[in-house]
């Protein structure tokens, strides 16, 4: 059959001669048949195995009949909330409703519900009470066990229970979805599918569960934040497919258990190649053309996925829980073949936007033992210092980049998914760094030091600031040697656990000395299944169980964020309040070391532009909305006023790919 989109309507099914789908795949995104979209990968994997898959995109959750558009599937409904967590998709870190949705035709917001995976599953259960439901994707994957929900500021049960689904698949999902399909097709009941790696199921009988670790009960987790921190760290240490044990979470009042099987083993290079070579249309469904298309495709249309997984271990990133720490890669030949498809696109202008993954310069496991013995459960590869067994080699990645930039029609190959600079510094061979500076940067290199205060960096799982400064020195030296004027754009994060006003002011002083004010600042966003989110909720570092300061009050978070952009006149009163509160009035004045002028000051500051001058409005006008917002004070801090100002949104539309249990944007920020 000629390559085509999968059916999205009964008319499409009829054209294919189908009376019934084997699987109806309900998704929270528009249908984009591109391998950076989770639903595309899973549906094509099933199609390649001989199953009939229909796509039910963004059904109207207010109308239960919408779930019947493709009829009842022969085997099961598959459900995915979207390539991006629906709550992050809908709300900024300040819980303000976003105005656009890049994964919806025309960028229109509101085409999916909050907690989309749960809502879709419940819709299906209303109309088809006995049909198997398999839920996956980033939203389900990171909520597979009891978890803290930032948007309601409360603990929530396993999504499996609230969604009334039969099975939850977590991780990347290609193997597990085929095992589910084959089992259901052979006549097994969905209740018998208790053996599949990368799955979570509910049971009333543990007699068939062997060598498991029993976590605290839901009731205990809900009653004690410390207990939740301890439970989470047990989960965190059981994310490796080679050494992880089954986990059992009791729900005493319901008389049941939620059981998490160990993760699926990583895909081999050959398996990765086959997945990405499936007949994707590489664009959105043509029915969306009238609405202006799907904006998210623009981020990935001319990019190439090189790897998946990350051993960086950032505390605020959920990749450990989702893709895992073992690097999986595609072959050079497969990537070059996909590049040929990209080059053949009529609107390709000669620029490959990215060749990478979660971290672009990870192209092999961090040490030899990982593919047989797994990763160390209590030791990170790069933090607090690089492991002595770390294998550092950029030549494979560099060879791939050389092949791509020599291809006919290619003008430039960029690295946009980010590099891990501390790993790069471990490489004694500077060839990759030199060629990256010479060929793969467009004036600016984006890196993510995240902060400059070592106490905060320690909580983040990032290297000390001296490592970043060493990288900057090398980068500057190479640019001078090559005669290039290229700069580093640092990504910075405000109000991460461990950051007090003292550390926030230190970051502002660093930016002052640098003569730079970032256009973008990420305020820490507590999304499910990260160490940082556990810190935010419990006030404890789950790795050590030691207390950690957390700025939970919205007004303090606003002050920390404003300090990073202290030159912005709109931030004047927040910056001034922060400096006064921290006893740093020495930074209010006309000296070159000052961040802002004193109130009513009109004396120009020599050599300084746009230094955060007052806008003439009284402080009360700036704080009026803050007082209305309310909010809890930071742990260990006195209660403070809150702030309802809109701040920059959370994670961007991700290029990492996907699920019924696949990666998407909310699990990480997509950069290093």
XYZ file of C-alpha atoms in Angstrom:
672
model
C 0.000 0.000 0.000
C 1.175 3.513 -0.789
C 2.546 5.426 2.181
C -0.240 7.362 3.857
C -1.511 8.693 7.155
C -3.296 6.260 9.428
C -7.123 6.507 9.526
C -8.635 9.361 11.553
C -12.267 8.747 10.532
C -14.704 6.020 9.513
C -14.340 7.232 5.934
C -10.588 6.630 6.102
C -11.214 3.143 7.485
C -13.639 2.396 4.674
C -11.101 3.468 2.043
C -8.707 0.917 3.509
C -11.392 -1.726 3.601
C -11.451 -1.859 7.405
C -14.588 -2.697 9.333
C -12.852 -2.360 12.693
C -9.528 -1.148 14.080
C -7.396 -3.447 16.198
C -6.408 -0.453 18.304
C -7.934 2.997 18.606
C -5.204 5.374 19.753
C -6.637 8.375 21.645
C -4.158 11.255 21.753
C -4.195 14.740 23.254
C -2.199 16.255 20.378
C -2.990 16.913 16.775
C -1.980 13.944 14.608
C 1.571 14.578 13.428
C 3.186 11.588 11.726
C 6.790 12.423 12.541
C 9.219 10.296 14.616
C 9.668 12.997 17.250
C 6.004 12.571 18.203
C 5.265 9.646 20.517
C 1.976 8.666 18.948
C 3.638 8.447 15.535
C 6.286 6.001 16.715
C 3.917 3.713 18.618
C 1.262 3.644 15.889
C 3.831 2.879 13.170
C 5.472 0.178 15.310
C 2.075 -1.514 15.661
C 1.258 -1.054 11.980
C 4.595 -2.597 11.041
C 3.666 -5.637 13.144
C 0.450 -6.076 11.162
C -2.087 -4.345 13.414
C -4.769 -1.897 12.273
C -4.425 1.365 14.178
C -6.815 4.311 14.031
C -5.915 7.736 15.428
C -8.526 9.589 17.492
C -6.969 13.008 17.972
C -8.184 15.482 20.590
C -11.704 14.129 21.094
C -14.202 16.522 22.672
C -13.987 15.494 26.325
C -17.216 17.395 27.042
C -19.071 15.026 24.735
C -18.707 11.335 25.719
C -19.941 10.294 22.277
C -16.784 11.724 20.694
C -14.849 8.720 21.954
C -16.934 6.513 19.632
C -15.813 8.198 16.399
C -13.814 5.185 15.203
C -15.976 2.592 16.902
C -14.922 -0.117 19.321
C -11.460 -1.549 18.634
C -10.974 -5.283 18.393
C -8.183 -5.453 21.001
C -7.875 -2.278 23.092
C -7.918 1.472 23.399
C -4.517 3.124 23.700
C -4.378 6.510 25.433
C -1.712 9.205 25.508
C -2.237 12.673 26.971
C 0.178 14.256 24.497
C 3.816 14.708 23.581
C 3.908 17.229 26.414
C 2.361 16.934 29.841
C -1.122 18.453 29.594
C -0.711 20.483 32.798
C 2.607 21.992 31.706
C 1.020 22.521 28.307
C -1.826 24.494 29.874
C -0.197 26.394 32.744
C 2.891 28.465 33.404
C 4.855 27.926 36.606
C 2.746 30.680 38.205
C -0.329 28.573 37.312
C -1.501 31.131 34.778
C -3.338 29.759 31.767
C -1.221 29.766 28.630
C -2.518 31.430 25.483
C -1.287 28.939 22.885
C -0.766 25.210 22.424
C 1.954 24.324 19.899
C 0.612 20.770 19.561
C -2.871 21.856 18.416
C -3.859 23.033 14.916
C -3.442 26.780 14.703
C -1.859 26.829 18.162
C -5.293 27.097 19.777
C -5.392 26.479 23.527
C -8.125 24.433 25.191
C -8.519 21.545 22.770
C -7.556 19.032 25.454
C -8.576 18.770 29.112
C -6.374 19.153 32.155
C -4.943 15.749 33.152
C -5.825 14.633 29.632
C -4.763 10.982 29.955
C -7.006 10.462 32.982
C -9.982 12.227 31.411
C -9.737 10.300 28.135
C -9.528 6.965 29.947
C -12.607 7.764 31.995
C -14.518 8.769 28.856
C -13.694 5.415 27.311
C -14.698 3.567 30.460
C -18.118 5.241 30.365
C -18.859 4.039 26.837
C -16.907 0.782 26.782
C -16.864 -0.537 30.360
C -15.223 -3.877 29.513
C -12.784 -2.956 26.755
C -9.075 -2.997 27.748
C -7.480 0.434 28.179
C -3.701 0.824 27.981
C -2.411 4.261 28.984
C 1.068 5.656 28.403
C 2.997 8.713 27.314
C 4.932 11.220 29.373
C 1.923 12.188 31.473
C 1.237 8.625 32.598
C 4.880 7.572 32.762
C 5.765 10.182 35.376
C 2.601 9.535 37.387
C 2.801 5.767 37.475
C 2.976 5.660 41.277
C 1.767 8.060 43.972
C 3.181 11.510 43.299
C 3.058 15.168 44.304
C 0.836 17.283 42.064
C 2.042 20.878 41.942
C -1.139 22.276 40.404
C -3.374 21.112 43.268
C -0.539 21.256 45.836
C -1.447 17.753 47.013
C -0.480 14.125 46.726
C -2.202 12.088 44.014
C -2.599 8.359 43.595
C -1.135 6.352 40.753
C -2.661 7.577 37.500
C -3.550 3.970 36.742
C -6.207 4.077 39.473
C -7.665 7.506 38.774
C -7.801 6.784 35.036
C -9.524 3.412 35.548
C -7.089 1.965 33.008
C -6.116 -1.707 32.927
C -2.424 -1.266 32.202
C 0.052 1.616 32.250
C 3.173 1.549 30.093
C 6.088 3.752 31.117
C 9.328 4.600 29.366
C 9.760 4.626 25.616
C 7.419 1.744 24.979
C 8.242 0.166 21.596
C 8.886 -3.302 23.024
C 6.190 -3.253 25.683
C 3.411 -2.174 23.313
C 4.222 -5.066 20.975
C 4.158 -7.511 23.872
C 0.753 -6.180 24.885
C -0.562 -6.433 21.324
C 0.684 -9.980 20.835
C -0.759 -11.115 24.168
C -4.188 -9.604 23.551
C -4.230 -10.926 19.977
C -3.487 -14.435 21.260
C -6.573 -14.313 23.465
C -5.050 -13.484 26.840
C -7.068 -11.266 29.135
C -5.581 -7.873 29.941
C -5.695 -8.905 33.614
C -3.162 -11.624 32.810
C -0.574 -9.148 31.524
C 1.380 -8.911 34.749
C 4.754 -9.955 33.343
C 5.554 -7.192 30.856
C 8.601 -5.057 31.586
C 7.955 -1.332 31.537
C 4.380 -1.802 32.760
C 2.328 -1.011 35.857
C -0.788 -2.938 36.847
C -3.288 -3.221 39.691
C -3.799 -6.435 41.629
C -5.478 -7.757 44.770
C -3.119 -10.729 45.020
C 0.679 -10.559 45.330
C 1.250 -14.307 45.145
C 2.641 -13.962 41.619
C 4.980 -11.076 42.441
C 8.541 -12.176 43.202
C 11.578 -10.440 44.693
C 9.704 -7.136 45.002
C 10.336 -4.092 47.164
C 7.267 -2.936 49.059
C 6.934 0.821 49.221
C 5.022 2.705 51.911
C 1.263 2.609 51.443
C -0.698 5.418 49.824
C -2.110 6.261 53.229
C 1.398 6.556 54.730
C 2.617 8.687 51.828
C -0.336 10.999 52.149
C 0.275 11.395 55.881
C 4.042 12.034 55.888
C 6.180 14.071 53.524
C 9.312 12.432 54.849
C 7.867 9.024 54.032
C 7.161 10.201 50.491
C 10.767 11.402 50.096
C 12.040 8.006 51.241
C 9.675 6.166 48.910
C 10.663 8.317 45.945
C 14.351 7.655 46.433
C 13.679 3.908 46.469
C 11.949 4.365 43.125
C 14.816 6.527 41.837
C 17.312 3.785 42.653
C 15.214 1.236 40.743
C 15.086 2.775 37.292
C 17.770 0.623 35.691
C 16.538 -2.350 33.618
C 19.394 -4.637 34.671
C 19.192 -4.311 38.447
C 15.753 -2.846 39.240
C 13.291 -4.877 41.263
C 9.491 -4.850 41.016
C 7.939 -2.192 43.243
C 4.692 -2.668 45.147
C 2.661 0.301 46.381
C -0.231 -0.725 48.678
C -3.588 1.053 48.713
C -5.013 -0.220 51.972
C -8.456 1.361 51.874
C -9.101 -0.081 48.418
C -7.568 -3.424 49.322
C -5.315 -3.427 46.246
C -1.716 -2.981 45.156
C -0.156 -1.084 42.285
C 2.793 -3.087 40.965
C 5.548 -1.586 38.821
C 7.580 -4.077 36.805
C 11.249 -3.299 36.028
C 11.914 -1.102 32.956
C 12.305 -2.429 29.453
C 15.894 -3.021 28.395
C 17.365 -0.355 26.097
C 16.965 -0.749 22.354
C 19.968 -1.875 20.355
C 21.262 0.336 17.553
C 19.614 -1.991 15.019
C 16.271 -1.714 16.804
C 16.548 2.072 16.991
C 17.307 2.185 13.275
C 14.224 0.105 12.451
C 11.968 2.314 14.578
C 13.093 5.509 12.857
C 12.994 3.968 9.378
C 9.239 3.280 9.498
C 7.126 5.021 6.812
C 6.365 8.292 8.579
C 4.713 11.060 6.559
C 6.985 13.481 8.456
C 4.350 16.189 8.786
C 0.927 16.929 10.262
C -2.317 15.514 8.860
C -3.509 17.563 5.848
C -6.883 18.180 7.519
C -5.106 20.778 9.704
C -3.942 22.888 6.786
C -6.963 25.196 6.917
C -6.193 26.014 10.567
C -2.622 26.934 9.719
C -0.967 23.608 10.533
C 0.553 22.438 13.807
C 3.227 24.833 15.173
C 5.239 22.135 16.997
C 6.428 20.600 13.729
C 8.545 23.675 13.027
C 10.848 22.842 15.939
C 11.683 19.362 14.658
C 11.028 19.242 10.926
C 14.682 19.695 9.977
C 16.215 18.032 13.035
C 17.619 14.526 13.451
C 17.379 12.303 16.513
C 20.769 10.787 17.250
C 20.323 9.314 20.726
C 18.038 8.828 23.696
C 18.673 8.488 27.408
C 20.882 10.682 29.584
C 23.414 9.989 32.333
C 23.628 13.690 33.260
C 21.426 13.189 36.318
C 20.090 16.744 36.756
C 17.798 16.845 39.795
C 15.077 18.805 38.007
C 14.933 16.420 35.046
C 12.659 13.357 34.809
C 14.700 11.563 32.152
C 16.011 9.080 34.708
C 12.416 7.998 35.283
C 11.402 8.010 31.639
C 14.164 7.297 29.118
C 16.689 6.056 31.649
C 20.396 6.696 32.073
C 21.730 4.249 29.477
C 22.467 5.916 26.149
C 20.897 4.372 23.052
C 21.997 5.510 19.604
C 21.142 5.230 15.944
C 23.750 4.273 13.381
C 25.419 6.857 11.178
C 23.960 5.188 8.102
C 20.400 5.442 9.410
C 20.808 9.096 10.352
C 22.324 9.938 6.974
C 19.381 8.231 5.234
C 16.951 10.343 7.245
C 19.013 13.433 6.446
C 18.501 12.648 2.762
C 14.744 12.736 3.373
C 15.072 16.066 5.176
C 17.160 17.540 2.346
C 14.507 16.440 -0.155
C 11.814 18.475 1.617
C 10.710 21.312 -0.719
C 11.125 23.965 1.983
C 14.553 22.801 3.208
C 16.948 25.769 3.043
C 20.202 23.942 3.687
C 20.196 24.034 7.474
C 19.889 20.949 9.673
C 18.661 22.485 12.905
C 19.834 19.817 15.308
C 21.518 16.427 15.580
C 21.067 15.178 19.084
C 18.661 14.107 21.773
C 18.348 14.829 25.490
C 22.058 15.688 25.470
C 23.671 15.989 22.058
C 27.225 14.936 22.928
C 26.266 11.626 24.606
C 26.722 8.958 21.934
C 27.621 5.889 23.992
C 27.058 4.477 27.494
C 29.052 6.228 30.174
C 30.989 3.056 31.057
C 31.474 -0.467 29.706
C 29.602 -2.321 32.428
C 26.248 -0.614 31.911
C 24.940 -2.881 29.158
C 25.443 -5.972 31.310
C 25.340 -4.799 34.922
C 23.393 -1.564 34.637
C 24.094 1.869 36.066
C 25.161 2.449 39.646
C 22.003 2.931 41.740
C 23.628 5.298 44.264
C 26.265 7.020 42.125
C 25.959 9.534 39.295
C 28.291 9.459 36.314
C 29.141 13.176 36.348
C 28.080 14.429 39.772
C 29.516 15.613 42.095
C 32.646 14.839 40.054
C 33.072 12.668 36.960
C 33.355 8.965 37.770
C 36.794 7.429 37.286
C 35.186 4.797 35.028
C 33.597 7.391 32.758
C 34.324 6.804 29.075
C 34.813 10.141 27.355
C 34.971 10.183 23.572
C 33.396 12.608 21.128
C 34.879 11.132 17.962
C 31.826 9.056 17.020
C 29.565 12.101 17.262
C 32.104 14.261 15.463
C 32.405 11.728 12.642
C 28.626 11.787 12.254
C 28.576 15.592 12.105
C 31.334 15.572 9.492
C 29.330 13.197 7.292
C 26.217 15.344 7.545
C 27.881 18.649 6.806
C 29.469 17.178 3.662
C 26.128 16.090 2.225
C 25.015 17.860 -0.973
C 22.517 20.598 -0.196
C 23.616 21.060 3.419
C 24.966 24.499 4.293
C 25.184 24.134 8.056
C 24.550 21.544 10.759
C 23.641 22.995 14.140
C 23.692 21.511 17.623
C 20.598 22.887 19.352
C 19.610 20.180 21.831
C 22.540 21.225 23.976
C 25.858 19.872 25.161
C 26.973 18.802 28.610
C 29.988 21.074 29.083
C 31.421 19.217 32.095
C 31.515 16.012 30.044
C 33.128 17.907 27.173
C 35.866 19.176 29.486
C 36.686 15.598 30.479
C 37.772 14.955 26.882
C 41.509 15.565 26.576
C 41.119 15.684 22.812
C 39.888 19.176 21.901
C 39.049 18.291 18.291
C 35.291 18.142 18.885
C 35.198 21.440 20.755
C 37.242 23.116 18.039
C 35.055 21.823 15.197
C 31.886 22.617 17.113
C 33.047 26.222 17.471
C 34.132 26.348 13.833
C 31.180 24.636 12.140
C 28.161 24.006 14.366
C 27.307 27.302 16.089
C 25.405 30.243 14.655
C 26.921 33.076 16.653
C 25.643 31.827 19.986
C 26.148 28.600 21.891
C 23.375 27.785 24.344
C 24.493 25.961 27.461
C 22.831 25.397 30.814
C 24.949 26.179 33.863
C 21.554 26.887 35.553
C 23.155 28.885 38.402
C 26.511 30.105 39.711
C 26.077 29.482 43.459
C 27.585 26.130 44.420
C 24.992 25.351 47.149
C 22.245 25.595 44.525
C 24.241 23.706 41.906
C 24.718 20.896 44.404
C 20.958 20.594 44.847
C 20.570 20.654 41.054
C 23.054 17.840 40.521
C 25.175 20.190 38.408
C 28.951 20.744 38.501
C 30.491 23.579 40.549
C 30.671 27.014 38.978
C 34.439 26.666 38.496
C 33.759 23.977 35.878
C 31.523 26.307 33.904
C 34.105 29.105 34.126
C 36.776 26.723 32.848
C 34.551 25.872 29.887
C 33.960 29.560 29.125
C 37.711 30.198 29.113
C 38.321 27.371 26.656
C 35.427 28.460 24.462
C 36.621 32.062 24.345
C 40.189 31.007 23.602
C 39.079 28.840 20.683
C 36.916 31.581 19.216
C 39.813 34.024 19.356
C 42.108 31.482 17.744
C 39.613 30.844 14.942
C 38.870 34.526 14.467
C 35.216 34.172 15.374
C 32.998 36.420 17.456
C 30.656 33.931 19.029
C 29.087 34.051 22.434
C 27.646 31.782 25.085
C 24.003 32.175 26.042
C 23.542 30.673 29.517
C 20.240 29.173 30.568
C 19.545 30.089 34.183
C 16.972 28.899 36.682
C 15.499 30.875 39.549
C 14.079 29.656 42.885
C 15.329 26.091 42.595
C 15.386 24.297 45.975
C 18.473 25.455 47.857
C 18.274 28.982 46.478
C 17.632 31.711 49.023
C 17.622 35.429 48.252
C 21.347 35.364 49.045
C 22.078 32.996 46.155
C 19.673 34.832 43.868
C 21.488 38.105 44.548
C 24.847 36.416 43.942
C 23.558 35.366 40.523
C 22.426 38.934 39.802
C 25.882 40.241 40.753
C 27.479 37.705 38.440
C 25.294 38.912 35.565
C 26.155 42.518 36.457
C 29.864 41.778 36.207
C 29.262 39.920 32.973
C 27.335 42.872 31.540
C 24.536 40.572 30.460
C 20.816 40.312 31.161
C 19.197 37.098 29.915
C 16.081 37.450 27.813
C 14.743 34.144 29.126
C 14.674 32.904 32.699
C 13.239 29.584 33.821
C 11.510 29.733 37.169
C 11.743 26.266 38.713
C 8.662 24.239 37.712
C 7.847 21.288 40.037
C 6.775 18.570 37.585
C 6.202 14.945 38.665
C 8.973 12.411 39.268
C 12.026 14.594 39.788
C 14.296 14.896 42.798
C 13.821 18.668 42.753
C 10.048 18.358 42.928
C 10.370 16.073 45.939
C 12.580 18.726 47.562
C 9.975 21.370 46.771
C 7.162 19.379 48.382
C 8.964 17.823 51.337
C 11.735 20.313 52.162
C 14.119 17.346 52.184
C 16.793 16.168 49.784
C 15.681 12.546 49.184
C 19.291 11.521 48.492
C 20.454 12.479 51.982
C 17.184 13.208 53.835
C 18.719 16.491 54.983
C 16.567 19.654 55.092
C 16.828 22.011 52.138
C 15.522 25.544 51.848
C 12.653 25.874 49.369
C 11.090 29.063 48.031
C 7.452 28.009 47.760
C 5.933 31.456 48.279
C 4.993 32.927 44.867
C 6.177 36.375 45.869
C 9.634 35.198 46.867
C 9.817 33.204 43.629
C 8.940 36.403 41.760
C 11.719 38.290 43.571
C 14.303 35.630 42.749
C 13.270 35.659 39.119
C 13.278 39.463 38.954
C 16.829 39.595 40.304
C 18.093 37.721 37.244
C 16.549 40.441 35.057
C 17.238 43.318 37.425
C 17.730 45.802 34.582
C 14.150 45.455 33.436
C 12.270 48.521 34.729
C 9.198 46.363 35.380
C 11.195 44.436 37.973
C 12.414 47.466 39.918
C 10.193 47.182 42.973
C 10.625 43.423 43.254
C 14.415 43.784 43.045
C 14.433 46.608 45.568
C 12.263 44.620 47.987
C 14.534 41.585 47.623
C 17.680 43.614 48.294
C 16.139 45.292 51.339
C 14.858 41.995 52.693
C 18.301 40.403 52.311
C 20.075 43.371 53.902
C 21.866 44.241 50.656
C 20.992 47.922 50.401
C 24.626 48.391 49.335
C 23.455 47.295 45.882
C 20.970 50.189 45.685
C 22.714 53.357 44.571
C 24.789 54.980 41.858
C 28.034 53.023 42.152
C 29.128 50.676 39.417
C 28.539 47.734 41.743
C 24.871 48.686 42.300
C 22.041 46.809 40.649
C 19.414 49.567 40.810
C 19.120 53.245 41.665
C 17.636 54.421 44.943
C 13.942 55.361 45.033
C 13.404 58.644 43.229
C 16.993 58.634 41.987
C 17.458 60.371 38.644
C 21.203 60.654 38.417
C 22.522 58.812 35.331
C 24.770 55.856 35.946
C 27.947 56.139 33.915
C 28.549 53.359 31.486
C 25.265 51.640 32.331
C 22.111 51.352 30.278
C 18.635 50.370 31.313
C 19.571 49.747 34.949
C 16.152 48.925 36.296
C 14.922 52.451 36.956
C 11.616 53.023 38.720
C 8.648 53.551 36.413
C 7.086 56.206 38.568
C 4.292 54.024 39.910
C 3.934 53.652 43.659
C 5.068 50.392 45.182
C 1.508 49.660 46.297
C 0.387 49.470 42.683
C 2.970 46.834 41.958
C 2.031 44.774 44.983
C -1.738 44.970 44.735
C -2.058 41.821 42.641
C 0.563 40.113 44.794
C -1.498 40.438 47.945
C -4.521 38.980 46.179
C -2.710 35.818 45.112
C -2.037 34.313 48.544
C 0.338 31.387 49.059
C 2.420 29.444 51.514
C 5.717 30.746 52.767
C 9.009 29.096 51.903
C 10.069 26.314 54.233
C 12.102 27.776 57.059
C 11.141 31.311 56.052
C 8.660 33.824 57.406
C 5.419 34.231 55.496
C 5.746 36.614 52.571
C 3.447 38.398 50.174
C 2.599 36.606 46.979
C 2.851 37.608 43.374
C 0.449 36.934 40.541
C 2.567 38.380 37.789
C 2.902 36.205 34.743
C 6.312 34.594 34.413
C 7.939 32.727 31.581
C 6.399 29.398 30.910
C 7.888 26.027 31.713
C 9.448 23.519 29.394
C 9.358 24.210 25.693
C 7.838 21.889 23.112
C 10.145 18.931 23.220
C 11.796 17.073 20.398
C 12.351 13.930 22.421
C 10.136 11.242 21.272
C 7.694 9.040 22.109
C 5.132 6.921 23.678
C 2.262 5.145 24.192
C 4.909 5.488 26.805
C 7.247 7.908 25.193
C 9.200 11.008 26.004
C 7.993 14.542 25.696
C 8.620 18.050 26.777
C 7.635 18.176 30.420
C 10.116 15.589 31.625
C 12.945 17.884 31.036
C 13.900 21.241 29.584
C 15.514 19.746 26.552
C 18.954 21.210 27.091
C 22.129 20.791 29.069
